[in-house]
Amino acid sequence: MRAKAIRVIVILALSASAATAFAADTAAAGTEATSATVSNISPEPIPSVPVQTSLPVSPNEIRITGMGSGSVPWTIVVLLTLLTLIPSLLLCLTPFARLLVVFHFLRQALGLQTTPTNQTLIGLALVLTFFLMQPVAASIYQVSVLPMQTGRITAMQAVERGATPVRQFMLHYVREKDVALFVELAKEPRPRDPKDLSMRVLVPAYIVSELSTGFQIGTVLFLPFLVIDMVVASISTSVGMLQLPPVVISTPLKLLLFVMVDGWNLLIGSLMKSFS
């Protein structure tokens, strides 16, 4: 029994060694075949992908270019500064203040508190201001904006050229008394010619002149309606109508008079002719 067991063990050991040797030979052969296959494969060139250096320009794209020879950041700064200064320029360099003062005087003279509304009066004053300043704006565009857009002048030169039409407009309506006042306050030498006045003197003198003219027109406009108020008050007092306020009677009479004489046409026509 022992001899048979020993034979079986020897046979199993021989079989295991033979299987191991066969597996090693097979693995070596597979490795050689794989290396040979890899060595026979020639490397293919990698196709080059074109690199797009610039993005396609969309037809709806908005681009800001510098005006003239200026750069884009400085152009944006100038435009934003002008936008913030538009309300101040509108009040200081145009007839807007005079027109608005006259319209408020008219509303007070008629005895109306909210009709027309403030928005209506401001809108009417703006429209008339644009109407009056259109020739000045056209002159500024011709002598200042166009040369700057073509690059012939710089932004500072454009500002200097654009101030000339505005200066001529203000000199036409400023009062000599107001100019003398601000020349004295600024301690500047008296100019030989009005064109030599600096904007530091001319702008405040023009504002004061416009306010004074607006108050003068408003006072003259107030007088006929004041006469109606006085007549109605004296009549109502003489007949003993003390419980009825005179304003209740005078307001319809003033409105009737203003409508009958076509007051808006007369007022706007007179204001526009005062600037011709």
mmCIF file of C-alpha atoms in Angstrom:
data_model
loop_
_atom_site.group_PDB
_atom_site.id
_atom_site.type_symbol
_atom_site.label_atom_id
_atom_site.label_comp_id
_atom_site.label_asym_id
_atom_site.label_seq_id
_atom_site.Cartn_x
_atom_site.Cartn_y
_atom_site.Cartn_z
ATOM 1 C CA MET A 1 0.000 0.000 0.000
ATOM 2 C CA ARG A 2 2.794 2.266 0.858
ATOM 3 C CA ALA A 3 4.470 1.594 -2.477
ATOM 4 C CA LYS A 4 1.282 2.446 -4.375
ATOM 5 C CA ALA A 5 0.862 5.694 -2.431
ATOM 6 C CA ILE A 6 4.420 6.702 -3.144
ATOM 7 C CA ARG A 7 3.901 6.020 -6.892
ATOM 8 C CA VAL A 8 0.753 8.174 -6.951
ATOM 9 C CA ILE A 9 2.541 11.057 -5.239
ATOM 10 C CA VAL A 10 5.469 10.841 -7.664
ATOM 11 C CA ILE A 11 3.108 10.797 -10.676
ATOM 12 C CA LEU A 12 1.229 13.886 -9.388
ATOM 13 C CA ALA A 13 4.461 15.780 -8.800
ATOM 14 C CA LEU A 14 5.705 15.000 -12.293
ATOM 15 C CA SER A 15 2.398 16.125 -13.784
ATOM 16 C CA ALA A 16 2.462 19.429 -11.864
ATOM 17 C CA SER A 17 6.026 20.177 -12.962
ATOM 18 C CA ALA A 18 5.165 19.415 -16.555
ATOM 19 C CA ALA A 19 2.115 21.730 -16.442
ATOM 20 C CA THR A 20 4.179 24.532 -14.950
ATOM 21 C CA ALA A 21 6.859 24.207 -17.643
ATOM 22 C CA PHE A 22 4.194 24.238 -20.394
ATOM 23 C CA ALA A 23 2.579 27.373 -18.975
ATOM 24 C CA ALA A 24 5.927 29.180 -18.804
ATOM 25 C CA ASP A 25 6.727 28.275 -22.409
ATOM 26 C CA THR A 26 3.308 29.504 -23.573
ATOM 27 C CA ALA A 27 3.656 32.843 -21.777
ATOM 28 C CA ALA A 28 7.113 33.435 -23.256
ATOM 29 C CA ALA A 29 5.855 32.712 -26.730
ATOM 30 C CA GLY A 30 2.933 35.127 -26.298
ATOM 31 C CA THR A 31 5.230 37.872 -25.113
ATOM 32 C CA GLU A 32 7.551 37.450 -28.096
ATOM 33 C CA ALA A 33 4.620 37.537 -30.503
ATOM 34 C CA THR A 34 3.209 40.702 -28.924
ATOM 35 C CA SER A 35 6.549 42.487 -29.048
ATOM 36 C CA ALA A 36 6.986 41.528 -32.666
ATOM 37 C CA THR A 37 3.549 42.827 -33.532
ATOM 38 C CA VAL A 38 4.148 46.099 -31.769
ATOM 39 C CA SER A 39 7.511 46.570 -33.470
ATOM 40 C CA ASN A 40 5.943 46.022 -36.867
ATOM 41 C CA ILE A 41 3.326 48.790 -36.321
ATOM 42 C CA SER A 42 4.570 52.130 -37.698
ATOM 43 C CA PRO A 43 3.422 55.290 -35.805
ATOM 44 C CA GLU A 44 0.819 57.331 -37.724
ATOM 45 C CA PRO A 45 1.167 61.131 -37.780
ATOM 46 C CA ILE A 46 -1.278 63.017 -35.534
ATOM 47 C CA PRO A 47 -3.444 65.336 -37.612
ATOM 48 C CA SER A 48 -2.959 69.012 -36.741
ATOM 49 C CA VAL A 49 -6.018 70.906 -35.543
ATOM 50 C CA PRO A 50 -6.167 74.529 -36.724
ATOM 51 C CA VAL A 51 -6.242 76.959 -33.793
ATOM 52 C CA GLN A 52 -8.747 79.777 -34.178
ATOM 53 C CA THR A 53 -7.023 82.956 -33.059
ATOM 54 C CA SER A 54 -10.018 85.286 -33.211
ATOM 55 C CA LEU A 55 -13.672 84.767 -32.476
ATOM 56 C CA PRO A 56 -16.141 85.296 -35.300
ATOM 57 C CA VAL A 57 -17.734 88.746 -35.278
ATOM 58 C CA SER A 58 -21.480 88.633 -34.796
ATOM 59 C CA PRO A 59 -23.542 91.135 -36.840
ATOM 60 C CA ASN A 60 -25.449 92.048 -33.640
ATOM 61 C CA GLU A 61 -22.302 92.719 -31.607
ATOM 62 C CA ILE A 62 -21.909 96.215 -30.112
ATOM 63 C CA ARG A 63 -18.375 97.612 -30.084
ATOM 64 C CA ILE A 64 -17.294 100.956 -28.639
ATOM 65 C CA THR A 65 -14.450 102.584 -30.506
ATOM 66 C CA GLY A 66 -12.533 105.638 -29.438
ATOM 67 C CA MET A 67 -13.571 108.963 -30.919
ATOM 68 C CA GLY A 68 -10.887 110.311 -33.162
ATOM 69 C CA SER A 69 -7.476 109.284 -31.910
ATOM 70 C CA GLY A 70 -8.668 108.756 -28.331
ATOM 71 C CA SER A 71 -8.842 105.391 -26.597
ATOM 72 C CA VAL A 72 -12.014 103.566 -25.648
ATOM 73 C CA PRO A 73 -11.706 104.069 -21.825
ATOM 74 C CA TRP A 74 -11.293 107.832 -22.189
ATOM 75 C CA THR A 75 -14.200 107.974 -24.619
ATOM 76 C CA ILE A 76 -16.434 106.208 -22.094
ATOM 77 C CA VAL A 77 -15.296 108.569 -19.324
ATOM 78 C CA VAL A 78 -16.091 111.626 -21.448
ATOM 79 C CA LEU A 79 -19.533 110.306 -22.426
ATOM 80 C CA LEU A 80 -20.492 109.402 -18.846
ATOM 81 C CA THR A 81 -19.317 112.804 -17.616
ATOM 82 C CA LEU A 82 -21.437 114.567 -20.229
ATOM 83 C CA LEU A 83 -24.469 112.484 -19.259
ATOM 84 C CA THR A 84 -24.138 113.474 -15.595
ATOM 85 C CA LEU A 85 -23.723 117.158 -16.504
ATOM 86 C CA ILE A 86 -26.706 117.376 -18.874
ATOM 87 C CA PRO A 87 -29.235 118.551 -16.202
ATOM 88 C CA SER A 88 -26.876 121.261 -14.956
ATOM 89 C CA LEU A 89 -26.013 122.387 -18.474
ATOM 90 C CA LEU A 90 -29.708 122.471 -19.341
ATOM 91 C CA LEU A 91 -30.428 124.840 -16.457
ATOM 92 C CA CYS A 92 -27.328 127.017 -16.766
ATOM 93 C CA LEU A 93 -26.722 127.419 -20.490
ATOM 94 C CA THR A 94 -30.243 127.461 -21.988
ATOM 95 C CA PRO A 95 -33.478 129.504 -21.663
ATOM 96 C CA PHE A 96 -35.076 126.659 -19.671
ATOM 97 C CA ALA A 97 -35.057 128.618 -16.388
ATOM 98 C CA ARG A 98 -36.796 131.665 -17.885
ATOM 99 C CA LEU A 99 -39.508 129.577 -19.541
ATOM 100 C CA LEU A 100 -40.222 127.558 -16.416
ATOM 101 C CA VAL A 101 -40.452 130.654 -14.204
ATOM 102 C CA VAL A 102 -42.939 132.288 -16.597
ATOM 103 C CA PHE A 103 -45.118 129.176 -16.716
ATOM 104 C CA HIS A 104 -45.244 128.953 -12.907
ATOM 105 C CA PHE A 105 -46.177 132.635 -12.681
ATOM 106 C CA LEU A 106 -49.000 132.009 -15.147
ATOM 107 C CA ARG A 107 -50.378 129.135 -13.084
ATOM 108 C CA GLN A 108 -50.300 131.202 -9.915
ATOM 109 C CA ALA A 109 -51.939 134.156 -11.672
ATOM 110 C CA LEU A 110 -54.806 131.968 -12.867
ATOM 111 C CA GLY A 111 -55.360 130.755 -9.312
ATOM 112 C CA LEU A 112 -54.700 127.102 -10.228
ATOM 113 C CA GLN A 113 -52.631 124.990 -7.871
ATOM 114 C CA THR A 114 -51.960 121.805 -9.809
ATOM 115 C CA THR A 115 -53.264 122.473 -13.331
ATOM 116 C CA PRO A 116 -51.200 122.242 -15.490
ATOM 117 C CA THR A 117 -49.081 119.806 -13.484
ATOM 118 C CA ASN A 118 -45.388 120.333 -12.835
ATOM 119 C CA GLN A 119 -44.521 117.529 -15.262
ATOM 120 C CA THR A 120 -46.542 119.225 -17.997
ATOM 121 C CA LEU A 121 -44.883 122.595 -17.455
ATOM 122 C CA ILE A 122 -41.396 121.065 -17.345
ATOM 123 C CA GLY A 123 -42.095 119.079 -20.523
ATOM 124 C CA LEU A 124 -43.342 122.181 -22.331
ATOM 125 C CA ALA A 125 -40.296 124.150 -21.193
ATOM 126 C CA LEU A 126 -38.010 121.339 -22.397
ATOM 127 C CA VAL A 127 -39.628 121.201 -25.840
ATOM 128 C CA LEU A 128 -39.375 124.964 -26.281
ATOM 129 C CA THR A 129 -35.770 124.897 -25.051
ATOM 130 C CA PHE A 130 -34.834 122.279 -27.637
ATOM 131 C CA PHE A 131 -36.598 124.347 -30.285
ATOM 132 C CA LEU A 132 -34.602 127.450 -29.359
ATOM 133 C CA MET A 133 -31.248 125.685 -28.940
ATOM 134 C CA GLN A 134 -31.408 123.614 -32.138
ATOM 135 C CA PRO A 135 -29.360 126.114 -34.217
ATOM 136 C CA VAL A 136 -26.744 126.278 -31.470
ATOM 137 C CA ALA A 137 -26.589 122.476 -31.245
ATOM 138 C CA ALA A 138 -26.203 122.204 -35.016
ATOM 139 C CA SER A 139 -23.324 124.688 -34.944
ATOM 140 C CA ILE A 140 -21.623 122.747 -32.110
ATOM 141 C CA TYR A 141 -21.947 119.539 -34.104
ATOM 142 C CA GLN A 142 -20.367 121.084 -37.182
ATOM 143 C CA VAL A 143 -17.420 122.824 -35.531
ATOM 144 C CA SER A 144 -16.706 120.388 -32.695
ATOM 145 C CA VAL A 145 -18.181 116.894 -32.933
ATOM 146 C CA LEU A 146 -17.478 116.134 -36.593
ATOM 147 C CA PRO A 147 -13.765 117.108 -36.460
ATOM 148 C CA MET A 148 -13.300 115.048 -33.289
ATOM 149 C CA GLN A 149 -14.924 111.979 -34.848
ATOM 150 C CA THR A 150 -12.625 112.191 -37.852
ATOM 151 C CA GLY A 151 -9.585 112.540 -35.595
ATOM 152 C CA ARG A 152 -8.569 116.032 -36.671
ATOM 153 C CA ILE A 153 -8.825 117.478 -33.158
ATOM 154 C CA THR A 154 -8.611 116.137 -29.623
ATOM 155 C CA ALA A 155 -11.356 116.036 -27.016
ATOM 156 C CA MET A 156 -10.107 119.176 -25.252
ATOM 157 C CA GLN A 157 -9.969 121.085 -28.520
ATOM 158 C CA ALA A 158 -13.515 119.919 -29.270
ATOM 159 C CA VAL A 159 -14.706 121.282 -25.918
ATOM 160 C CA GLU A 160 -13.057 124.639 -26.630
ATOM 161 C CA ARG A 161 -14.624 124.849 -30.084
ATOM 162 C CA GLY A 162 -18.040 123.770 -28.805
ATOM 163 C CA ALA A 163 -18.037 126.513 -26.176
ATOM 164 C CA THR A 164 -17.899 129.250 -28.817
ATOM 165 C CA PRO A 165 -21.521 128.941 -30.120
ATOM 166 C CA VAL A 166 -22.825 128.671 -26.556
ATOM 167 C CA ARG A 167 -20.828 131.758 -25.571
ATOM 168 C CA GLN A 168 -22.294 133.750 -28.457
ATOM 169 C CA PHE A 169 -25.822 132.697 -27.479
ATOM 170 C CA MET A 170 -25.367 133.718 -23.847
ATOM 171 C CA LEU A 171 -23.714 137.027 -24.742
ATOM 172 C CA HIS A 172 -26.771 137.930 -26.791
ATOM 173 C CA TYR A 173 -29.132 137.717 -23.779
ATOM 174 C CA VAL A 174 -26.961 138.502 -20.745
ATOM 175 C CA ARG A 175 -27.347 141.880 -19.069
ATOM 176 C CA GLU A 176 -24.392 144.221 -18.784
ATOM 177 C CA LYS A 177 -25.220 144.914 -15.149
ATOM 178 C CA ASP A 178 -24.939 141.228 -14.227
ATOM 179 C CA VAL A 179 -21.693 140.832 -16.161
ATOM 180 C CA ALA A 180 -20.178 143.817 -14.342
ATOM 181 C CA LEU A 181 -21.257 142.328 -11.000
ATOM 182 C CA PHE A 182 -19.530 138.996 -11.553
ATOM 183 C CA VAL A 183 -16.436 140.591 -13.102
ATOM 184 C CA GLU A 184 -16.094 142.579 -9.884
ATOM 185 C CA LEU A 185 -16.730 139.524 -7.708
ATOM 186 C CA ALA A 186 -14.203 137.450 -9.649
ATOM 187 C CA LYS A 187 -11.647 140.298 -9.412
ATOM 188 C CA GLU A 188 -10.841 140.001 -13.083
ATOM 189 C CA PRO A 189 -9.714 142.908 -15.278
ATOM 190 C CA ARG A 190 -12.494 144.543 -17.248
ATOM 191 C CA PRO A 191 -12.451 142.990 -20.747
ATOM 192 C CA ARG A 192 -12.184 145.191 -23.799
ATOM 193 C CA ASP A 193 -14.636 143.020 -25.724
ATOM 194 C CA PRO A 194 -17.532 140.839 -24.444
ATOM 195 C CA LYS A 195 -16.007 137.882 -26.284
ATOM 196 C CA ASP A 196 -13.055 138.041 -23.897
ATOM 197 C CA LEU A 197 -15.254 137.146 -20.912
ATOM 198 C CA SER A 198 -14.418 133.867 -19.224
ATOM 199 C CA MET A 199 -17.040 131.186 -18.723
ATOM 200 C CA ARG A 200 -16.557 131.610 -14.971
ATOM 201 C CA VAL A 201 -18.106 135.093 -15.262
ATOM 202 C CA LEU A 202 -20.452 134.573 -18.188
ATOM 203 C CA VAL A 203 -22.378 131.516 -16.939
ATOM 204 C CA PRO A 204 -23.558 132.899 -13.545
ATOM 205 C CA ALA A 205 -24.293 136.286 -15.130
ATOM 206 C CA TYR A 206 -26.442 134.572 -17.751
ATOM 207 C CA ILE A 207 -28.384 132.595 -15.107
ATOM 208 C CA VAL A 208 -29.138 135.752 -13.096
ATOM 209 C CA SER A 209 -30.176 137.587 -16.257
ATOM 210 C CA GLU A 210 -32.554 134.787 -17.231
ATOM 211 C CA LEU A 211 -34.137 134.702 -13.770
ATOM 212 C CA SER A 212 -34.560 138.476 -13.773
ATOM 213 C CA THR A 213 -36.152 138.423 -17.223
ATOM 214 C CA GLY A 214 -38.454 135.579 -16.212
ATOM 215 C CA PHE A 215 -39.636 137.485 -13.125
ATOM 216 C CA GLN A 216 -40.242 140.612 -15.198
ATOM 217 C CA ILE A 217 -42.375 138.724 -17.716
ATOM 218 C CA GLY A 218 -44.225 136.922 -14.913
ATOM 219 C CA THR A 219 -44.999 140.212 -13.152
ATOM 220 C CA VAL A 220 -46.436 141.752 -16.312
ATOM 221 C CA LEU A 221 -48.436 138.556 -16.865
ATOM 222 C CA PHE A 222 -49.757 138.687 -13.304
ATOM 223 C CA LEU A 223 -51.173 142.238 -13.473
ATOM 224 C CA PRO A 224 -54.386 141.714 -15.548
ATOM 225 C CA PHE A 225 -55.408 138.734 -13.428
ATOM 226 C CA LEU A 226 -54.662 140.728 -10.275
ATOM 227 C CA VAL A 227 -57.027 143.456 -11.510
ATOM 228 C CA ILE A 228 -59.780 140.852 -11.944
ATOM 229 C CA ASP A 229 -59.205 139.608 -8.392
ATOM 230 C CA MET A 230 -59.422 143.145 -6.978
ATOM 231 C CA VAL A 231 -62.606 143.997 -8.924
ATOM 232 C CA VAL A 232 -64.347 140.777 -7.887
ATOM 233 C CA ALA A 233 -63.296 141.236 -4.257
ATOM 234 C CA SER A 234 -64.576 144.826 -4.116
ATOM 235 C CA ILE A 235 -67.917 143.926 -5.740
ATOM 236 C CA SER A 236 -68.530 140.912 -3.522
ATOM 237 C CA THR A 237 -67.712 142.979 -0.431
ATOM 238 C CA SER A 238 -69.971 145.847 -1.472
ATOM 239 C CA VAL A 239 -72.995 143.586 -2.021
ATOM 240 C CA GLY A 240 -72.444 141.862 1.304
ATOM 241 C CA MET A 241 -71.307 138.448 0.058
ATOM 242 C CA LEU A 242 -68.856 138.028 2.913
ATOM 243 C CA GLN A 243 -69.384 134.276 3.249
ATOM 244 C CA LEU A 244 -68.376 133.592 -0.352
ATOM 245 C CA PRO A 245 -64.606 133.803 -1.017
ATOM 246 C CA PRO A 246 -63.794 136.101 -3.970
ATOM 247 C CA VAL A 247 -61.483 133.430 -5.409
ATOM 248 C CA VAL A 248 -64.443 131.198 -6.138
ATOM 249 C CA ILE A 249 -65.837 133.859 -8.476
ATOM 250 C CA SER A 250 -62.614 135.298 -9.883
ATOM 251 C CA THR A 251 -61.040 131.990 -10.931
ATOM 252 C CA PRO A 252 -63.717 131.120 -13.551
ATOM 253 C CA LEU A 253 -63.594 134.703 -14.839
ATOM 254 C CA LYS A 254 -59.827 134.578 -15.238
ATOM 255 C CA LEU A 255 -60.000 131.238 -17.017
ATOM 256 C CA LEU A 256 -62.716 132.572 -19.313
ATOM 257 C CA LEU A 257 -60.599 135.614 -20.181
ATOM 258 C CA PHE A 258 -57.490 133.483 -20.789
ATOM 259 C CA VAL A 259 -59.375 131.117 -23.110
ATOM 260 C CA MET A 260 -61.158 133.890 -25.007
ATOM 261 C CA VAL A 261 -57.930 135.712 -25.882
ATOM 262 C CA ASP A 262 -56.158 132.408 -26.777
ATOM 263 C CA GLY A 263 -53.686 132.908 -23.969
ATOM 264 C CA TRP A 264 -51.352 129.998 -24.698
ATOM 265 C CA ASN A 265 -50.817 131.136 -28.273
ATOM 266 C CA LEU A 266 -50.102 134.711 -27.194
ATOM 267 C CA LEU A 267 -47.789 133.641 -24.373
ATOM 268 C CA ILE A 268 -45.723 131.106 -26.372
ATOM 269 C CA GLY A 269 -45.533 133.466 -29.336
ATOM 270 C CA SER A 270 -44.300 136.340 -27.180
ATOM 271 C CA LEU A 271 -41.712 134.128 -25.471
ATOM 272 C CA MET A 272 -40.364 132.772 -28.737
ATOM 273 C CA LYS A 273 -40.162 136.254 -30.275
ATOM 274 C CA SER A 274 -38.207 137.499 -27.269
ATOM 275 C CA PHE A 275 -35.393 135.099 -28.274
ATOM 276 C CA SER A 276 -35.330 136.025 -31.968
#
